[in-house]
Tab-separated table of C-alpha atoms in Angstrom:
chain	number	residue	atom	x	y	z
A	1	MET	CA	9.877	-13.043	1.753
A	2	TRP	CA	10.926	-9.837	3.583
A	3	THR	CA	14.331	-9.952	1.808
A	4	PHE	CA	12.596	-10.454	-1.527
A	5	LEU	CA	10.254	-7.556	-0.762
A	6	GLY	CA	13.220	-5.452	0.133
A	7	SER	CA	14.780	-6.140	-3.322
A	8	ASP	CA	11.421	-5.499	-4.973
A	9	VAL	CA	11.218	-2.069	-3.276
A	10	MET	CA	14.414	-1.123	-5.197
A	11	PHE	CA	13.086	-2.764	-8.362
A	12	PHE	CA	9.941	-0.621	-8.354
A	13	GLY	CA	11.782	2.332	-7.042
A	14	ALA	CA	13.949	2.329	-10.084
A	15	PHE	CA	10.897	2.526	-12.359
A	16	ILE	CA	9.211	5.207	-10.221
A	17	ALA	CA	12.447	7.232	-10.220
A	18	THR	CA	12.694	6.884	-14.005
A	19	TYR	CA	9.104	8.113	-14.402
A	20	LEU	CA	9.889	11.096	-12.149
A	21	VAL	CA	13.086	11.914	-14.057
A	22	TYR	CA	11.256	11.971	-17.364
A	23	ARG	CA	8.071	13.501	-16.005
A	24	GLY	CA	6.787	16.410	-18.057
A	25	ARG	CA	9.313	15.865	-20.868
A	26	SER	CA	7.136	14.385	-23.550
A	27	LEU	CA	7.334	16.536	-26.689
A	28	ASN	CA	4.169	15.166	-28.188
A	29	GLY	CA	0.825	14.043	-26.731
A	30	PRO	CA	-1.264	12.519	-25.445
A	31	TYR	CA	-0.178	14.127	-22.194
A	32	PRO	CA	-1.207	12.966	-18.711
A	33	SER	CA	-3.707	15.909	-18.369
A	34	GLU	CA	-5.428	14.701	-21.556
A	35	ILE	CA	-5.737	10.985	-20.815
A	36	LEU	CA	-5.614	10.058	-17.102
A	37	ASN	CA	-9.060	9.215	-15.639
A	38	ILE	CA	-8.738	9.906	-11.855
A	39	PRO	CA	-12.281	8.849	-10.805
A	40	VAL	CA	-11.962	5.405	-12.443
A	41	THR	CA	-8.431	4.840	-11.148
A	42	SER	CA	-9.630	5.903	-7.563
A	43	VAL	CA	-12.280	3.066	-7.699
A	44	SER	CA	-9.613	0.510	-8.815
A	45	THR	CA	-7.274	1.765	-5.996
A	46	PHE	CA	-10.083	1.326	-3.458
A	47	VAL	CA	-10.645	-2.165	-4.830
A	48	LEU	CA	-7.047	-3.091	-4.346
A	49	LEU	CA	-6.977	-1.666	-0.831
A	50	MET	CA	-10.027	-3.701	0.105
A	51	SER	CA	-8.360	-6.847	-1.286
A	52	SER	CA	-5.632	-6.312	1.353
A	53	LEU	CA	-8.365	-6.180	3.942
A	54	ALA	CA	-9.800	-9.475	2.630
A	55	MET	CA	-6.270	-10.970	2.718
A	56	VAL	CA	-5.736	-10.304	6.470
A	57	LEU	CA	-9.225	-11.509	7.259
A	58	GLY	CA	-8.533	-14.691	5.345
A	59	LEU	CA	-5.353	-15.248	7.325
A	60	TYR	CA	-7.054	-14.546	10.554
A	61	TYR	CA	-9.897	-17.013	10.022
A	62	LEU	CA	-7.448	-19.612	8.762
A	63	ARG	CA	-5.508	-19.281	12.010
A	64	GLU	CA	-8.752	-19.567	13.941
A	65	GLY	CA	-9.473	-22.851	12.154
A	66	GLN	CA	-12.581	-21.504	10.447
A	67	LYS	CA	-11.962	-23.155	7.017
A	68	ASN	CA	-15.044	-21.886	5.157
A	69	LYS	CA	-14.606	-18.255	6.190
A	70	ALA	CA	-10.875	-18.395	5.362
A	71	THR	CA	-11.621	-19.859	1.954
A	72	LEU	CA	-14.304	-17.218	1.286
A	73	TRP	CA	-12.028	-14.302	2.102
A	74	ILE	CA	-9.165	-15.713	0.028
A	75	LEU	CA	-11.663	-15.990	-2.876
A	76	VAL	CA	-12.595	-12.401	-2.254
A	77	VAL	CA	-8.957	-11.514	-2.741
A	78	VAL	CA	-8.892	-13.352	-6.000
A	79	LEU	CA	-12.066	-11.665	-7.124
A	80	LEU	CA	-10.948	-8.105	-6.198
A	81	GLY	CA	-7.518	-8.723	-7.756
A	82	THR	CA	-9.241	-9.843	-10.947
A	83	VAL	CA	-11.478	-6.739	-10.858
A	84	PHE	CA	-8.382	-4.547	-10.542
A	85	MET	CA	-6.775	-6.282	-13.449
A	86	GLY	CA	-9.993	-5.654	-15.396
A	87	PHE	CA	-9.756	-1.919	-14.665
A	88	GLN	CA	-6.169	-1.901	-15.812
A	89	PHE	CA	-6.970	-3.801	-19.031
A	90	VAL	CA	-9.789	-1.396	-19.866
A	91	GLU	CA	-7.526	1.628	-19.042
A	92	PHE	CA	-4.742	0.289	-21.292
A	93	ARG	CA	-7.174	-0.377	-24.129
A	94	GLU	CA	-8.669	3.177	-23.732
A	95	PHE	CA	-5.226	4.731	-23.791
A	96	ALA	CA	-4.292	2.777	-26.900
A	97	HIS	CA	-7.566	3.952	-28.468
A	98	GLU	CA	-6.661	7.538	-27.610
A	99	GLY	CA	-3.230	7.093	-29.238
A	100	LEU	CA	-0.989	6.448	-26.217
A	101	THR	CA	1.230	3.382	-26.471
A	102	PRO	CA	4.660	2.643	-25.023
A	103	ARG	CA	6.182	3.975	-28.264
A	104	THR	CA	4.164	7.224	-28.484
A	105	ASN	CA	6.206	9.358	-26.131
A	106	ILE	CA	8.354	9.188	-22.965
A	107	PHE	CA	5.248	9.395	-20.796
A	108	GLY	CA	3.778	6.371	-22.522
A	109	THR	CA	7.054	4.411	-22.197
A	110	THR	CA	7.514	5.078	-18.458
A	111	PHE	CA	3.805	4.833	-17.652
A	112	PHE	CA	3.229	1.462	-19.419
A	113	ILE	CA	6.397	-0.138	-18.087
A	114	LEU	CA	5.699	0.829	-14.436
A	115	THR	CA	2.040	-0.009	-14.418
A	116	GLY	CA	2.493	-3.063	-16.637
A	117	ILE	CA	5.103	-4.568	-14.283
A	118	HIS	CA	2.847	-3.849	-11.386
A	119	GLY	CA	0.001	-5.503	-13.240
A	120	ALA	CA	2.201	-8.557	-13.844
A	121	HIS	CA	2.793	-8.723	-10.035
A	122	VAL	CA	-0.951	-8.570	-9.396
A	123	THR	CA	-1.541	-11.347	-11.978
A	124	ILE	CA	1.015	-13.618	-10.282
A	125	GLY	CA	-0.634	-12.779	-6.929
A	126	VAL	CA	-4.134	-13.628	-8.198
A	127	ILE	CA	-2.881	-16.980	-9.527
A	128	TRP	CA	-1.095	-17.675	-6.238
A	129	MET	CA	-4.162	-16.791	-4.219
A	130	ALA	CA	-6.409	-18.946	-6.436
A	131	PHE	CA	-4.208	-21.949	-5.655
A	132	LEU	CA	-4.277	-21.161	-1.900
A	133	ALA	CA	-8.114	-20.804	-1.985
A	134	TYR	CA	-8.276	-24.251	-3.605
A	135	SER	CA	-5.893	-25.684	-1.009
A	136	SER	CA	-7.988	-24.142	1.789
A	137	HIS	CA	-11.167	-25.602	0.338
A	138	ARG	CA	-9.608	-29.063	0.157
A	139	GLY	CA	-8.401	-28.681	3.711
A	140	LYS	CA	-4.726	-28.819	2.773
A	141	LEU	CA	-4.155	-25.188	3.980
A	142	ARG	CA	-4.772	-25.226	7.707
A	143	ALA	CA	-3.941	-23.294	10.798
A	144	ASP	CA	-0.798	-25.332	11.353
A	145	ASN	CA	0.631	-24.376	7.916
A	146	SER	CA	-0.904	-20.855	7.768
A	147	LEU	CA	2.601	-19.530	7.181
A	148	ASP	CA	2.110	-20.346	3.508
A	149	LEU	CA	-0.865	-17.886	3.384
A	150	GLU	CA	0.992	-15.328	5.462
A	151	ILE	CA	3.896	-15.299	3.023
A	152	ALA	CA	1.524	-14.981	0.032
A	153	GLY	CA	-0.185	-12.269	2.011
A	154	LEU	CA	3.035	-10.323	2.475
A	155	TYR	CA	3.501	-10.355	-1.327
A	156	TRP	CA	-0.088	-9.255	-1.877
A	157	HIS	CA	0.159	-6.373	0.548
A	158	PHE	CA	3.386	-5.293	-1.058
A	159	VAL	CA	1.680	-5.081	-4.403
A	160	ASP	CA	-0.948	-2.934	-2.715
A	161	ILE	CA	1.615	-0.472	-1.204
A	162	VAL	CA	3.403	-0.161	-4.528
A	163	TRP	CA	0.087	0.852	-6.043
A	164	ILE	CA	-0.467	3.398	-3.259
A	165	VAL	CA	2.755	5.093	-4.354
A	166	ILE	CA	1.992	4.745	-8.091
A	167	PHE	CA	-1.559	6.156	-7.621
A	168	THR	CA	-0.188	9.192	-5.806
A	169	VAL	CA	2.830	9.880	-8.016
A	170	ILE	CA	1.569	9.000	-11.511
A	171	TYR	CA	-2.163	9.689	-11.213
A	172	LEU	CA	-2.785	12.371	-8.595
A	173	ILE	CA	0.368	14.402	-8.836
A	174	SER	CA	0.942	14.064	-12.614
A	175	ALA	CA	-2.694	14.356	-13.695
A	176	ASN	CA	-2.358	18.024	-14.584
A	177	ASP	CA	0.945	17.651	-16.599
A	178	GLY	CA	0.730	19.061	-20.046
A	179	PRO	CA	3.377	19.732	-22.721
A	180	PRO	CA	6.741	21.107	-21.401
A	181	PRO	CA	7.517	24.783	-22.101
A	182	GLY	CA	8.616	25.258	-25.738
A	183	ALA	CA	7.022	21.984	-27.043
A	184	GLU	CA	4.658	23.925	-29.266
A	185	LEU	CA	7.671	25.376	-31.260
A	186	LEU	CA	8.546	21.803	-32.399
A	187	HIS	CA	5.106	21.447	-33.916
A	188	GLY	CA	5.155	24.796	-35.690
B	1	MET	CA	5.030	18.231	32.303
B	2	ALA	CA	7.362	15.318	32.233
B	3	ASN	CA	5.071	13.376	34.578
B	4	LEU	CA	2.081	14.058	32.355
B	5	TRP	CA	4.093	12.830	29.327
B	6	GLN	CA	5.023	9.657	31.257
B	7	LYS	CA	1.433	9.093	32.193
B	8	LEU	CA	0.132	9.506	28.728
B	9	THR	CA	2.743	7.515	26.919
B	10	TYR	CA	4.224	4.918	29.311
B	11	HIS	CA	3.121	2.294	31.801
B	12	ARG	CA	5.830	0.899	34.043
B	13	GLY	CA	8.497	1.698	31.540
B	14	ASN	CA	6.677	0.265	28.490
B	15	GLY	CA	5.026	2.379	25.861
B	16	TRP	CA	1.257	2.084	25.635
B	17	TRP	CA	1.680	1.548	21.909
B	18	ASN	CA	3.619	-1.725	22.569
B	19	LEU	CA	0.787	-4.158	22.092
B	20	PRO	CA	1.275	-7.207	24.348
B	21	HIS	CA	2.274	-10.378	22.414
B	22	THR	CA	1.591	-12.700	25.370
B	23	ALA	CA	-0.477	-12.654	28.430
B	24	SER	CA	2.638	-12.151	30.601
B	25	GLN	CA	3.326	-8.911	28.711
B	26	GLU	CA	-0.041	-7.433	29.462
B	27	PRO	CA	-0.038	-4.391	31.680
B	28	ASP	CA	-1.150	-4.736	35.259
B	29	PRO	CA	-4.051	-3.949	35.746
B	30	PRO	CA	-4.651	-5.581	32.397
B	31	PHE	CA	-5.546	-3.371	29.445
B	32	GLU	CA	-5.692	-0.233	31.448
B	33	GLY	CA	-5.397	2.682	29.125
B	34	PRO	CA	-3.796	6.085	29.866
B	35	ILE	CA	-7.087	7.842	29.298
B	36	GLY	CA	-10.705	6.840	29.412
B	37	GLY	CA	-10.520	4.095	32.028
B	38	ALA	CA	-11.580	0.470	31.790
B	39	TRP	CA	-14.388	0.874	29.277
B	40	LEU	CA	-12.098	2.497	26.717
B	41	SER	CA	-9.360	-0.042	27.275
B	42	ASN	CA	-11.842	-2.845	26.842
B	43	ILE	CA	-12.930	-1.495	23.492
B	44	TRP	CA	-9.292	-1.140	22.496
B	45	ARG	CA	-8.637	-4.726	23.586
B	46	THR	CA	-11.641	-6.040	21.642
B	47	ILE	CA	-10.627	-4.310	18.354
B	48	THR	CA	-6.955	-5.004	18.535
B	49	HIS	CA	-6.491	-8.381	20.161
B	50	GLY	CA	-9.043	-10.863	19.096
B	51	GLY	CA	-7.443	-13.442	21.403
B	52	VAL	CA	-4.481	-14.169	19.155
B	53	SER	CA	-0.975	-12.715	18.902
B	54	HIS	CA	-1.986	-10.800	15.831
B	55	ALA	CA	-4.785	-8.165	15.724
B	56	GLY	CA	-8.412	-9.216	15.407
B	57	PRO	CA	-10.872	-8.735	12.548
B	58	GLY	CA	-12.461	-5.574	14.084
B	59	PHE	CA	-9.102	-3.842	14.041
B	60	TYR	CA	-8.457	-4.876	10.464
B	61	TRP	CA	-11.810	-3.425	9.416
B	62	LEU	CA	-10.866	-0.201	11.179
B	63	VAL	CA	-7.559	-0.018	9.263
B	64	GLY	CA	-9.423	-0.837	6.024
B	65	LEU	CA	-11.911	1.986	6.711
B	66	PHE	CA	-8.983	4.346	7.515
B	67	LEU	CA	-7.328	3.469	4.201
B	68	GLY	CA	-10.585	4.018	2.287
B	69	VAL	CA	-11.261	7.370	3.891
B	70	ILE	CA	-7.726	8.550	3.126
B	71	THR	CA	-8.145	7.519	-0.553
B	72	LEU	CA	-11.431	9.463	-0.665
B	73	LEU	CA	-9.642	12.462	0.923
B	74	GLU	CA	-6.906	12.309	-1.731
B	75	VAL	CA	-9.440	12.346	-4.555
B	76	TRP	CA	-11.333	15.226	-2.915
B	77	LEU	CA	-8.022	17.117	-2.631
B	78	PHE	CA	-7.433	16.427	-6.333
B	79	THR	CA	-10.700	18.181	-7.215
B	80	LEU	CA	-9.699	21.286	-5.204
B	81	LYS	CA	-7.761	23.723	-7.255
B	82	GLY	CA	-6.588	26.284	-4.633
B	83	LEU	CA	-3.913	24.307	-2.740
B	84	GLY	CA	-1.020	25.527	-4.813
B	85	GLY	CA	2.384	24.413	-3.409
B	86	LEU	CA	0.826	22.460	-0.603
B	87	TYR	CA	-0.879	20.007	-2.924
B	88	ILE	CA	2.039	17.640	-3.535
B	89	PRO	CA	3.358	17.541	0.151
B	90	ILE	CA	-0.133	16.886	1.404
B	91	LEU	CA	-0.695	14.048	-1.088
B	92	LEU	CA	2.684	12.554	-0.309
B	93	GLY	CA	1.912	12.707	3.447
B	94	LEU	CA	-1.452	10.986	2.986
B	95	SER	CA	0.200	8.392	0.734
B	96	ALA	CA	2.800	7.777	3.444
B	97	LEU	CA	0.059	7.286	6.039
B	98	LYS	CA	-1.566	4.610	3.846
B	99	PHE	CA	1.814	2.994	3.178
B	100	VAL	CA	2.614	2.751	6.915
B	101	GLY	CA	-0.965	1.552	7.718
B	102	VAL	CA	-0.648	-1.380	5.331
B	103	VAL	CA	2.928	-2.256	6.222
B	104	ALA	CA	2.467	-1.984	10.022
B	105	PHE	CA	-0.883	-3.641	10.445
B	106	PHE	CA	-1.813	-5.658	7.347
B	107	MET	CA	1.742	-6.945	6.810
B	108	HIS	CA	2.003	-7.495	10.530
B	109	LEU	CA	5.350	-5.721	10.755
B	110	ARG	CA	4.046	-4.010	13.843
B	111	PHE	CA	3.502	-7.405	15.458
B	112	ASP	CA	6.524	-9.209	13.931
B	113	GLY	CA	10.216	-9.519	14.901
B	114	ARG	CA	12.293	-6.429	14.697
B	115	LEU	CA	14.712	-8.061	12.232
B	116	PHE	CA	12.035	-7.876	9.556
B	117	THR	CA	11.459	-4.204	10.314
B	118	TYR	CA	15.188	-3.561	9.991
B	119	ILE	CA	15.377	-5.507	6.661
B	120	PHE	CA	12.433	-3.710	5.087
B	121	THR	CA	13.212	-0.159	6.374
B	122	ALA	CA	16.909	-0.588	5.382
B	123	SER	CA	15.862	-1.493	1.864
B	124	MET	CA	13.451	1.446	1.800
B	125	GLY	CA	16.207	3.768	3.083
B	126	ILE	CA	18.694	2.548	0.494
B	127	GLY	CA	16.115	2.810	-2.263
B	128	ILE	CA	14.804	6.206	-1.355
B	129	GLY	CA	18.354	7.504	-0.864
B	130	MET	CA	19.568	6.288	-4.224
B	131	PHE	CA	16.581	7.627	-6.078
B	132	THR	CA	16.750	10.955	-4.428
B	133	LEU	CA	20.374	11.166	-5.450
B	134	VAL	CA	19.313	10.271	-9.074
B	135	LEU	CA	16.653	12.978	-8.997
B	136	LEU	CA	19.111	15.584	-7.596
B	137	LEU	CA	21.688	14.689	-10.219
B	138	GLN	CA	18.985	15.096	-12.885
B	139	GLN	CA	18.025	18.446	-11.422
B	140	PHE	CA	21.487	19.916	-10.862
B	141	GLY	CA	23.795	17.756	-12.962
B	142	ASN	CA	23.631	20.174	-15.931
B	143	GLN	CA	24.741	23.062	-13.742
B	144	VAL	CA	27.835	21.056	-12.589
B	145	ARG	CA	28.801	20.337	-16.227
């Protein structure tokens, strides 16, 4: 899993670098300063961070042999991951409503590809965790095979740290980005 | 000065930050901290150990609280408008703190074999190096041409 995560670091790094290379180069709006909603995204970031906390607590209680608590915390991971996906769905729909799609401008392209791929990772993680919660409930996931949950947990935490970087780079740092100098000349 | 540094950071050649994995690795006297005496070291033991090789739930809640507070701090900094050129470095620093917190404690890298640390940090190093190069080329490539 660590080797896979190492490769995934480079995978996401490529998209983050692409975003940074093209940052502030969109010649038409909507621009980040017009569309990003920092308070809402901060809440979804907090939700994802807390899902990581739930993940380690689930693993801890599984190792301790406390089946019910382990199942409960894994279900909390599923719930918080689903809530995060809900936030992302609402955000994407809102952006489309405001006129930002992957084809609108270079910001739209790089933003949707990066956050969309991250969202796909979260979705896979939620499905994975749902299966593990069911296995824990049925007693098939126990302390002696807790490595299954630990490996899934590594994946989940990785998704979390990728979002930590995305939240800082795309949302907090780019939130004030407007049109590049001279863009107004193109529009008369 | 060197003695003070040794006292604060080491115990019999081992760093205080090296959490014991087994009972035999525990310092003697057990869990004695460099400062604060037995009461503080007992609190530290309670929140970090939990009786297993990994940390306990109390410690995880602390890390979770730490991550939440940093996120709040980031959003508060975003609302401030007078930071100027310090804004991005401060945010990147806070983001790095959260990153390390999750990787070291939630992903157990702090408690795992060093090989995993090498694999992950090597990938990070290669990734960050390559992308820095791409960004520099983007920045200065036109001047070279």
